[in-house]
Structure formats: C-alpha cells, structure tokens
Amino acid sequence: MTQTRTTRLERGRSALGPALELVHTGRAPTRAVLTTELGVTRATAGVVAAELETLGLIRVDSRPTAAAGAQGRPSHRLAIDPDGPVVLAAQVHADGFRAALVGLGGRTVATAPGAMSVPADPVHVLTAVVEAGAELLRRTGRRCLGAGLAVPSAVAEPEGAALNPLHVAWPAGAPVREIFAERVREAGVLGPAGTPVTAFTGNDINLAALAEHRHGAGRGSRDLLCVATGHRGVGGALVLDGRLHSGSSGLALEVGHLTVNPEGRPCYCGSRGCLDVEADPLAFLTAAGRDPGPEVSLLRQAADLLRTEYGDPAVRAATEQLIDRLGLGLAGLVNILNPDRIILGGLHRELLAADPDRLRAVVADRSLWGRSGGVPILPCTLDHNSLVGAAELAWQPVLDDPLGALAGQREKRA
C-alpha cells in the first residue's frame, strides 16, 4: 500500500503546485473538484491532497460530506490550514505604512498598527515596517515562508528599484527590494531551512489587482483591468489570461499619466491634466472646496466627505467632475486593452458607488467596445488589497513548488 501511494505521489508531484493554487484561490473546495480540475484519477488527487496536508498547508476533512441537494458520492472538503505558515506582507503609501502576516487563501492572520508618516529615507521606513512584521512573527510563533512589499511606485525589473516614488519623496531609483531584503535578513526572519526568507517587491496597484483577481472582485476574469487612487495619485494594472502583466521591465500600465484634461492641473511628471492629478483624493477635496487636514489620510478625508456630504452642491459637482475625468481615462484604456472586467479601488470605488450610472455611461459613450455591449465595472472588495497582493508575491514560490519551498521543513520532520 505504501509503495502504491508513493507511486501515485510521484505521478502527482507536478500537480502539487497547481493543486495548492486551486485550494488557495477557492476553486477546489472538495477533493472531487480537485480531481476534475487537475485531470487526474481520484486516487492521485487523494494522495496529492494528503501530501499538502502533511506539509501543513491544507486540511482535508476526515469524513466526506455531500452538499445539500447534491447527487453522487460525497467528497472530502479541502480548506487552508488555519494554523499553517504565513508570509510577512508590508505596504508603504503616501500617508503611512502597514505590516501584516498573511496566510494562504489571502487571510490576514495578524496586523501591526499602521504608521501615519513616511520619512523621505526609504531605509528608515523599511526598517520600521520590517521590525513591526518581525514582532508579529515573534508574538504569534508562526512559521514564515517569505516576505513581500508593496510600494507606490513603478518597480523596475529585475533590479527592484522604485523609479518614481513621487508621493513618498524617496529618491528616484531607490533600491527598495535590496533594502527590504537586507532589513528582513537583519531582523532574523528565517524560513523552514533556517535561512533568511526571500523578499519580493512590487507596485501597489499591480499587487492590488493580483489580490483581487485571486481572492476578490476579479475572480473568474481572464483579462482584468484595475484602476485605483491609492492615497495619492492614480495607478493601474492589468491581468492578462490570469497572469499579472507588468511589461518587459515591470513598468507597464502607468495609467496615471493619461491626459484627461489638457488644460488641467500641472502634474508631477511635467505634463498637465493627467489622471494622476485630476482624479485622486486631493483633486476631489480641492474641487469640492475643502482644505485637506493632517488628522487622517487624504483618502479617508475624501471618502468621508463623499459619503456624508454628497447632498452638498459643491461635493456633488466635484463628484461629477471626477467621474467624468475617470470615465474618459477608462474609455481610452478599454479601447486599447479590451478587458472583460474593470475593477475600481480607493476613492474610485466610492465614486462608482455614488453614481454608477454616470460613470458607466461615460465609459460606454467614449469607448468603441463599451458601445458594443459594455464592460462590467465593479468595486474592489478586499480590504488592504495591496497588502494581500504583497503576500501573493511571497506565496508564489510555494504555489509553484510546495515541496521545494518546504524542503527544510520536511527534513526536520523526517
């Protein structure tokens, strides 16, 4: 029997990663679904699931159960192990930073209180954020398999440099991945083999799109466009055929610098009327005649104003202005990219909720594909989706090769 199981595991070894991704993204809630999705025998799917359970990544119900009204043989349910390993996820934005521990399935296990200021020195900021994450690991005693960081800047590949971190006043080209990896090593964040975990870095909106595609409003979409305000500026991201599209060197879809008002505000890039300065929280507060205060983030101030004072004529006029600017930008992107779904985050999610018909009408009127049937425009659904996306970066090596990522752990158990 042991020989048979070993043979089946050898056959199904290449399926371990795909199987884990199916459970991770909620697409295989039972062993029967896993069998179908992988295209393997029931016996092989059972051995693959058991191996993932042995690695401490998932749990398999000991007794099969049938859903209400279901026909056929009951199947074992599969779920992420709630006591399983985590990754350290961090996000830096214009109004602060946050650290968290995130498990498989995009589930946040623990979060450190977010800071409300970001010094102009990236070393200082990343030291603080990694220390906060390391403290969470010490307090919870969780196994850590990686670290991921989301930053408000295009991140050049393969060097991991932040090319335009305008809204955090960091120097252009700051080597954020190198700094982050150094701080993770210095903090003693170790993986199963007792060596420092691998550190990853990416653009915050790219990572938000990745998280939403796997766990949120983008699930089931093949070609997904995500546009969001963040705390300052506007970012965009594209998931093509189920994979994040970042271009040849990580710089794709800098949508913030689409011109949507030729006579508009000067932009940080040197142009004028860019989406970045025409449809972000500061633009909304300014258009509504409100002076931003230092008490809470600009995003929070803008969202609160929209929710609580929408009846004010100045607020309503500002809302319509930003919707028209945003719709113009989205229409141009639809014409070029032809996505099957658009999701909006940050203040844009609030604008959609305030007047969905106006936004959809602007996009449909200005885009060829919009007029031919319309592209679904939905709000992002995940809290802190850039943070969850940073965790997705760190989880990817485990999803690609669970046995390799947990080799040290297997040796210790043996």
Coordinates of N, CA and C in Angstrom, one line a residue, residues 236-405:
G236 N -2.7 51.9 -12.3 CA -3.5 50.9 -13.0 C -2.7 49.6 -13.1
A237 N -3.4 48.5 -13.4 CA -2.8 47.2 -13.5 C -3.6 46.4 -14.4
L238 N -3.0 45.4 -15.0 CA -3.7 44.5 -16.0 C -3.3 43.1 -15.7
V239 N -4.3 42.2 -15.6 CA -4.1 40.8 -15.5 C -4.6 40.2 -16.8
L240 N -3.7 39.6 -17.6 CA -4.0 39.0 -18.9 C -3.9 37.5 -18.8
D241 N -5.0 36.9 -19.2 CA -5.0 35.4 -19.3 C -4.7 34.8 -17.9
G242 N -5.1 35.5 -16.9 CA -4.9 35.0 -15.5 C -3.6 35.4 -14.9
R243 N -2.7 36.1 -15.6 CA -1.4 36.4 -15.0 C -1.2 37.9 -15.0
L244 N -0.5 38.4 -14.0 CA -0.3 39.9 -13.9 C 0.7 40.3 -15.1
H245 N 0.3 41.3 -15.8 CA 1.1 41.8 -16.9 C 1.8 43.0 -16.4
S246 N 3.2 42.9 -16.4 CA 4.0 44.1 -15.9 C 4.9 44.6 -16.9
G247 N 4.8 44.1 -18.2 CA 5.6 44.6 -19.3 C 7.0 44.0 -19.3
S248 N 7.9 44.5 -20.2 CA 9.2 43.9 -20.3 C 10.1 44.1 -19.2
S249 N 9.9 45.2 -18.4 CA 10.7 45.5 -17.3 C 10.0 46.0 -16.0
G250 N 8.7 45.6 -15.9 CA 7.9 45.9 -14.7 C 7.2 47.2 -14.8
L251 N 7.2 47.9 -15.9 CA 6.7 49.3 -15.9 C 5.4 49.5 -16.7
A252 N 4.7 48.4 -17.0 CA 3.5 48.5 -17.8 C 2.4 49.2 -17.0
L253 N 1.5 49.9 -17.8 CA 0.3 50.5 -17.4 C 0.4 51.6 -16.3
E254 N 1.3 52.6 -16.6 CA 1.3 53.8 -15.8 C 0.2 54.7 -16.2
V255 N -1.1 54.3 -15.9 CA -2.3 55.0 -16.4 C -2.4 56.3 -15.8
G256 N -1.7 56.6 -14.7 CA -1.9 57.9 -14.0 C -1.5 59.1 -14.9
H257 N -0.7 58.8 -16.0 CA -0.2 59.9 -16.8 C -0.9 59.9 -18.2
L258 N -2.1 59.3 -18.2 CA -3.0 59.6 -19.3 C -3.6 61.0 -19.2
T259 N -3.6 61.8 -20.2 CA -4.1 63.1 -20.2 C -5.7 63.1 -20.3
V260 N -6.4 63.6 -19.3 CA -7.8 63.6 -19.4 C -8.4 65.0 -19.3
N261 N -7.5 66.0 -19.2 CA -7.9 67.4 -19.2 C -6.8 68.3 -19.6
P262 N -6.6 68.5 -20.9 CA -5.5 69.2 -21.5 C -5.2 70.6 -20.8
E263 N -6.2 71.2 -20.3 CA -6.0 72.5 -19.6 C -6.0 72.4 -18.1
G264 N -5.8 71.1 -17.6 CA -5.9 70.9 -16.2 C -4.7 71.2 -15.4
R265 N -4.6 70.6 -14.2 CA -3.6 70.8 -13.2 C -2.2 70.4 -13.7
P266 N -1.2 71.1 -13.3 CA 0.2 70.6 -13.6 C 0.4 69.2 -12.9
C267 N 1.1 68.3 -13.6 CA 1.3 67.0 -13.0 C 2.8 66.9 -12.6
Y268 N 3.1 66.0 -11.7 CA 4.5 65.8 -11.2 C 5.4 65.3 -12.3
C269 N 4.8 64.7 -13.3 CA 5.6 64.2 -14.4 C 6.1 65.3 -15.4
G270 N 5.5 66.5 -15.2 CA 5.9 67.6 -16.1 C 4.8 68.0 -17.1
S271 N 3.8 67.1 -17.3 CA 2.7 67.3 -18.2 C 1.6 68.1 -17.4
R272 N 0.4 68.1 -18.0 CA -0.7 68.8 -17.4 C -2.0 68.0 -17.6
G273 N -2.9 68.0 -16.6 CA -4.2 67.3 -16.8 C -4.1 65.8 -16.8
C274 N -3.1 65.2 -16.2 CA -3.0 63.8 -16.1 C -4.1 63.2 -15.1
L275 N -4.5 62.0 -15.3 CA -5.4 61.3 -14.4 C -4.9 61.3 -13.0
D276 N -3.6 61.3 -12.9 CA -2.9 61.3 -11.6 C -3.3 62.5 -10.7
V277 N -3.5 63.6 -11.3 CA -3.8 64.8 -10.5 C -5.2 65.3 -10.8
E278 N -6.0 64.6 -11.6 CA -7.3 65.0 -11.9 C -8.4 64.1 -11.3
A279 N -8.0 63.0 -10.7 CA -8.9 62.0 -10.2 C -8.4 61.3 -9.0
D280 N -7.6 62.0 -8.1 CA -7.2 61.4 -6.9 C -7.8 62.1 -5.7
P281 N -7.6 61.7 -4.5 CA -8.3 62.3 -3.3 C -8.0 63.8 -3.2
L282 N -6.8 64.2 -3.4 CA -6.5 65.6 -3.3 C -7.3 66.4 -4.4
A283 N -7.4 65.9 -5.6 CA -8.2 66.6 -6.6 C -9.7 66.7 -6.2
F284 N -10.2 65.7 -5.6 CA -11.6 65.7 -5.2 C -11.8 66.7 -4.1
L285 N -11.0 66.7 -3.1 CA -11.1 67.7 -2.0 C -11.0 69.1 -2.5
T286 N -10.0 69.3 -3.4 CA -9.8 70.7 -4.0 C -11.1 71.1 -4.8
A287 N -11.6 70.2 -5.6 CA -12.8 70.5 -6.4 C -14.0 70.8 -5.6
A288 N -14.0 70.2 -4.4 CA -15.2 70.4 -3.5 C -15.0 71.6 -2.6
G289 N -13.9 72.3 -2.8 CA -13.6 73.5 -2.0 C -13.2 73.2 -0.5
R290 N -12.7 72.0 -0.3 CA -12.3 71.6 1.1 C -10.7 71.7 1.2
D291 N -10.3 72.2 2.3 CA -8.8 72.2 2.6 C -8.5 70.9 3.3
P292 N -7.6 70.1 2.8 CA -7.2 68.9 3.5 C -6.5 69.1 4.8
G293 N -6.8 68.3 5.8 CA -6.2 68.5 7.1 C -5.2 67.4 7.4
P294 N -4.4 67.5 8.4 CA -3.4 66.5 8.7 C -3.9 65.3 9.6
E295 N -5.1 65.4 10.1 CA -5.6 64.4 11.1 C -5.6 63.0 10.5
V296 N -6.2 62.8 9.4 CA -6.3 61.4 8.8 C -5.8 61.5 7.3
S297 N -5.7 60.4 6.7 CA -5.2 60.3 5.3 C -6.1 61.1 4.3
L298 N -5.5 61.5 3.2 CA -6.3 62.2 2.2 C -7.4 61.3 1.7
L299 N -7.1 60.0 1.5 CA -8.1 59.1 1.0 C -9.3 59.0 2.0
R300 N -9.0 58.9 3.3 CA -10.1 58.8 4.3 C -10.9 60.1 4.3
Q301 N -10.2 61.3 4.2 CA -10.9 62.6 4.1 C -11.9 62.6 2.9
A302 N -11.4 62.2 1.8 CA -12.2 62.3 0.5 C -13.3 61.4 0.6
A303 N -13.1 60.1 1.0 CA -14.2 59.1 1.1 C -15.2 59.5 2.1
D304 N -14.8 60.1 3.3 CA -15.8 60.5 4.3 C -16.6 61.7 3.8
L305 N -16.0 62.6 3.0 CA -16.7 63.7 2.5 C -17.8 63.2 1.5
L306 N -17.4 62.3 0.6 CA -18.3 61.8 -0.4 C -19.5 61.1 0.3
R307 N -19.2 60.3 1.3 CA -20.3 59.5 1.9 C -21.2 60.4 2.8
T308 N -20.7 61.4 3.4 CA -21.5 62.1 4.4 C -22.1 63.4 3.9
E309 N -21.5 64.0 2.8 CA -22.0 65.3 2.4 C -22.3 65.3 0.9
Y310 N -22.7 64.2 0.3 CA -23.0 64.1 -1.1 C -24.1 65.1 -1.5
G311 N -25.0 65.4 -0.6 CA -26.1 66.4 -0.9 C -25.6 67.8 -1.1
D312 N -24.4 68.1 -0.6 CA -23.8 69.5 -0.8 C -23.6 69.7 -2.3
P313 N -24.1 70.8 -2.9 CA -23.9 71.0 -4.3 C -22.4 71.0 -4.7
A314 N -21.5 71.5 -3.9 CA -20.1 71.6 -4.3 C -19.5 70.2 -4.3
V315 N -20.0 69.3 -3.3 CA -19.5 67.9 -3.3 C -20.0 67.2 -4.5
R316 N -21.3 67.4 -4.8 CA -21.9 66.7 -5.9 C -21.2 67.1 -7.2
A317 N -20.9 68.4 -7.4 CA -20.3 68.9 -8.6 C -18.9 68.3 -8.7
A318 N -18.2 68.2 -7.6 CA -16.8 67.6 -7.6 C -16.9 66.1 -8.0
T319 N -17.9 65.4 -7.4 CA -18.1 64.0 -7.8 C -18.3 63.8 -9.3
E320 N -19.1 64.6 -9.8 CA -19.4 64.5 -11.3 C -18.2 64.8 -12.1
Q321 N -17.4 65.8 -11.7 CA -16.2 66.2 -12.4 C -15.2 65.1 -12.4
L322 N -15.0 64.5 -11.2 CA -14.0 63.4 -11.1 C -14.5 62.1 -11.9
I323 N -15.8 61.9 -11.8 CA -16.4 60.7 -12.6 C -16.1 60.9 -14.1
D324 N -16.4 62.1 -14.6 CA -16.1 62.4 -16.0 C -14.7 62.2 -16.4
R325 N -13.8 62.7 -15.5 CA -12.3 62.6 -15.8 C -12.0 61.1 -15.8
L326 N -12.4 60.4 -14.8 CA -12.1 59.0 -14.6 C -12.7 58.2 -15.8
G327 N -13.9 58.5 -16.1 CA -14.6 57.8 -17.2 C -13.8 58.0 -18.6
L328 N -13.3 59.2 -18.8 CA -12.6 59.4 -20.0 C -11.3 58.6 -20.1
G329 N -10.6 58.5 -18.9 CA -9.4 57.7 -18.9 C -9.7 56.2 -19.1
L330 N -10.8 55.7 -18.4 CA -11.2 54.3 -18.5 C -11.6 54.0 -20.0
A331 N -12.3 54.9 -20.6 CA -12.7 54.6 -22.0 C -11.5 54.5 -22.9
G332 N -10.5 55.3 -22.8 CA -9.3 55.1 -23.5 C -8.6 53.8 -23.3
L333 N -8.6 53.4 -22.0 CA -8.0 52.1 -21.7 C -8.8 50.9 -22.3
V334 N -10.1 51.0 -22.3 CA -11.0 50.0 -22.8 C -10.7 49.9 -24.3
N335 N -10.6 51.0 -25.0 CA -10.3 51.0 -26.5 C -9.0 50.3 -26.8
I336 N -8.0 50.4 -25.9 CA -6.7 49.8 -26.2 C -6.6 48.4 -25.7
L337 N -7.2 48.1 -24.6 CA -6.9 46.8 -23.9 C -8.1 45.8 -24.1
N338 N -9.3 46.3 -24.3 CA -10.5 45.4 -24.4 C -10.5 44.4 -23.2
P339 N -10.6 44.9 -22.0 CA -10.7 43.9 -20.8 C -12.1 43.4 -20.8
D340 N -12.2 42.2 -20.0 CA -13.6 41.7 -19.8 C -14.2 42.2 -18.5
R341 N -13.4 42.9 -17.7 CA -13.9 43.4 -16.4 C -13.0 44.6 -16.0
I342 N -13.6 45.6 -15.4 CA -12.9 46.7 -14.8 C -13.2 46.7 -13.3
I343 N -12.2 46.8 -12.4 CA -12.4 46.9 -11.0 C -11.8 48.2 -10.5
L344 N -12.5 48.9 -9.6 CA -12.0 50.2 -9.2 C -11.8 50.2 -7.7
G345 N -10.6 50.8 -7.2 CA -10.3 50.8 -5.8 C -10.0 52.2 -5.3
G346 N -9.9 52.3 -4.0 CA -9.6 53.6 -3.4 C -10.8 54.5 -3.5
L347 N -10.6 55.8 -3.8 CA -11.7 56.7 -4.0 C -12.5 56.4 -5.2
H348 N -11.9 55.8 -6.2 CA -12.7 55.4 -7.4 C -13.9 54.5 -7.1
R349 N -13.6 53.6 -6.1 CA -14.7 52.7 -5.7 C -15.9 53.5 -5.1
E350 N -15.5 54.6 -4.3 CA -16.6 55.4 -3.7 C -17.3 56.2 -4.8
L351 N -16.6 56.7 -5.8 CA -17.2 57.4 -6.9 C -18.2 56.5 -7.7
L352 N -17.8 55.3 -7.9 CA -18.7 54.3 -8.6 C -20.0 54.1 -7.7
A353 N -19.8 54.0 -6.4 CA -21.0 53.8 -5.6 C -21.9 55.0 -5.6
A354 N -21.3 56.2 -5.7 CA -22.1 57.4 -5.6 C -23.0 57.6 -6.8
D355 N -22.4 57.3 -8.0 CA -23.2 57.5 -9.3 C -22.7 56.5 -10.3
P356 N -23.1 55.2 -10.1 CA -22.6 54.2 -11.1 C -23.1 54.4 -12.5
D357 N -24.3 54.9 -12.7 CA -24.9 55.1 -14.0 C -24.1 56.1 -14.8
R358 N -23.7 57.2 -14.1 CA -22.9 58.2 -14.8 C -21.6 57.7 -15.3
L359 N -20.9 57.0 -14.4 CA -19.6 56.5 -14.8 C -19.7 55.5 -15.9
R360 N -20.6 54.6 -15.8 CA -20.8 53.6 -16.9 C -21.2 54.2 -18.2
A361 N -22.0 55.3 -18.1 CA -22.4 56.0 -19.3 C -21.3 56.7 -20.0
V362 N -20.4 57.3 -19.2 CA -19.2 58.0 -19.8 C -18.3 57.0 -20.5
V363 N -18.1 55.9 -19.9 CA -17.2 54.9 -20.5 C -17.8 54.3 -21.7
A364 N -19.1 54.0 -21.7 CA -19.8 53.4 -22.8 C -19.8 54.4 -24.0
D365 N -20.0 55.7 -23.7 CA -20.1 56.7 -24.7 C -18.8 57.0 -25.4
R366 N -17.7 56.8 -24.7 CA -16.4 57.2 -25.2 C -15.6 56.0 -25.7
S367 N -16.1 54.8 -25.5 CA -15.3 53.6 -26.0 C -16.1 52.8 -27.0
L368 N -15.4 52.4 -28.0 CA -16.0 51.5 -29.0 C -16.5 50.3 -28.5
W369 N -15.8 49.6 -27.6 CA -16.2 48.3 -27.1 C -17.3 48.5 -26.0
G370 N -17.3 49.7 -25.4 CA -18.3 50.0 -24.4 C -19.7 50.1 -25.1
R371 N -19.7 50.8 -26.3 CA -20.9 50.9 -27.0 C -21.4 49.6 -27.6
S372 N -20.5 48.7 -27.8 CA -21.0 47.4 -28.4 C -21.5 46.4 -27.4
G373 N -21.5 46.7 -26.1 CA -22.1 45.8 -25.1 C -21.8 46.1 -23.7
G374 N -20.7 46.9 -23.5 CA -20.4 47.3 -22.1 C -19.4 46.4 -21.5
V375 N -18.6 47.0 -20.7 CA -17.6 46.2 -19.9 C -18.1 46.3 -18.4
P376 N -18.2 45.2 -17.7 CA -18.6 45.3 -16.3 C -17.6 46.2 -15.5
I377 N -18.1 47.1 -14.7 CA -17.3 47.9 -13.9 C -17.7 47.7 -12.4
L378 N -16.8 47.1 -11.6 CA -17.2 46.7 -10.3 C -16.2 47.3 -9.2
P379 N -16.7 47.4 -8.0 CA -15.8 47.9 -6.9 C -14.8 46.8 -6.5
C380 N -13.6 47.1 -6.1 CA -12.7 46.2 -5.4 C -13.4 45.8 -4.1
T381 N -13.2 44.5 -3.7 CA -13.9 44.0 -2.5 C -13.0 43.7 -1.3
L382 N -11.7 43.7 -1.5 CA -10.8 43.3 -0.4 C -10.3 44.5 0.4
D383 N -10.3 44.4 1.7 CA -9.6 45.4 2.5 C -8.1 45.2 2.4
H384 N -7.4 46.3 2.2 CA -5.9 46.3 2.1 C -5.5 45.4 1.0
N385 N -6.0 45.5 -0.2 CA -5.7 44.6 -1.2 C -4.3 44.6 -1.7
S386 N -3.6 45.8 -1.6 CA -2.2 45.9 -1.9 C -1.4 45.0 -1.0
L387 N -1.8 45.0 0.3 CA -1.1 44.3 1.3 C -1.2 42.8 1.0
V388 N -2.5 42.4 0.7 CA -2.7 41.0 0.3 C -1.9 40.6 -0.9
G389 N -1.8 41.6 -1.9 CA -1.1 41.3 -3.1 C 0.4 41.1 -2.8
A390 N 1.0 41.9 -1.9 CA 2.4 41.7 -1.5 C 2.6 40.3 -0.9
A391 N 1.6 39.8 -0.2 CA 1.7 38.5 0.3 C 1.7 37.5 -0.8
E392 N 0.9 37.7 -1.9 CA 0.8 36.9 -3.0 C 2.2 36.7 -3.7
L393 N 2.9 37.8 -3.8 CA 4.3 37.7 -4.3 C 5.1 36.7 -3.5
A394 N 5.0 36.8 -2.2 CA 5.8 35.9 -1.3 C 5.3 34.5 -1.3
W395 N 4.0 34.3 -1.6 CA 3.5 32.9 -1.6 C 3.8 32.3 -3.0
Q396 N 4.1 33.0 -4.0 CA 4.2 32.4 -5.3 C 5.2 31.3 -5.4
P397 N 6.4 31.4 -4.8 CA 7.4 30.2 -4.9 C 6.8 29.0 -4.2
V398 N 6.0 29.1 -3.2 CA 5.3 28.0 -2.6 C 4.3 27.4 -3.5
L399 N 3.5 28.3 -4.2 CA 2.5 27.8 -5.1 C 3.1 27.1 -6.3
D400 N 4.3 27.6 -6.7 CA 5.0 27.0 -7.8 C 5.6 25.6 -7.5
D401 N 6.1 25.5 -6.3 CA 6.8 24.2 -5.9 C 6.7 24.0 -4.3
P402 N 5.6 23.5 -3.9 CA 5.4 23.4 -2.4 C 6.5 22.5 -1.8
L403 N 6.9 21.4 -2.4 CA 8.0 20.6 -1.8 C 9.3 21.3 -1.8
G404 N 9.7 22.0 -2.8 CA 11.0 22.7 -2.8 C 11.0 23.8 -1.8
A405 N 9.8 24.6 -1.7 CA 9.8 25.7 -0.7 C 9.8 25.2 0.7

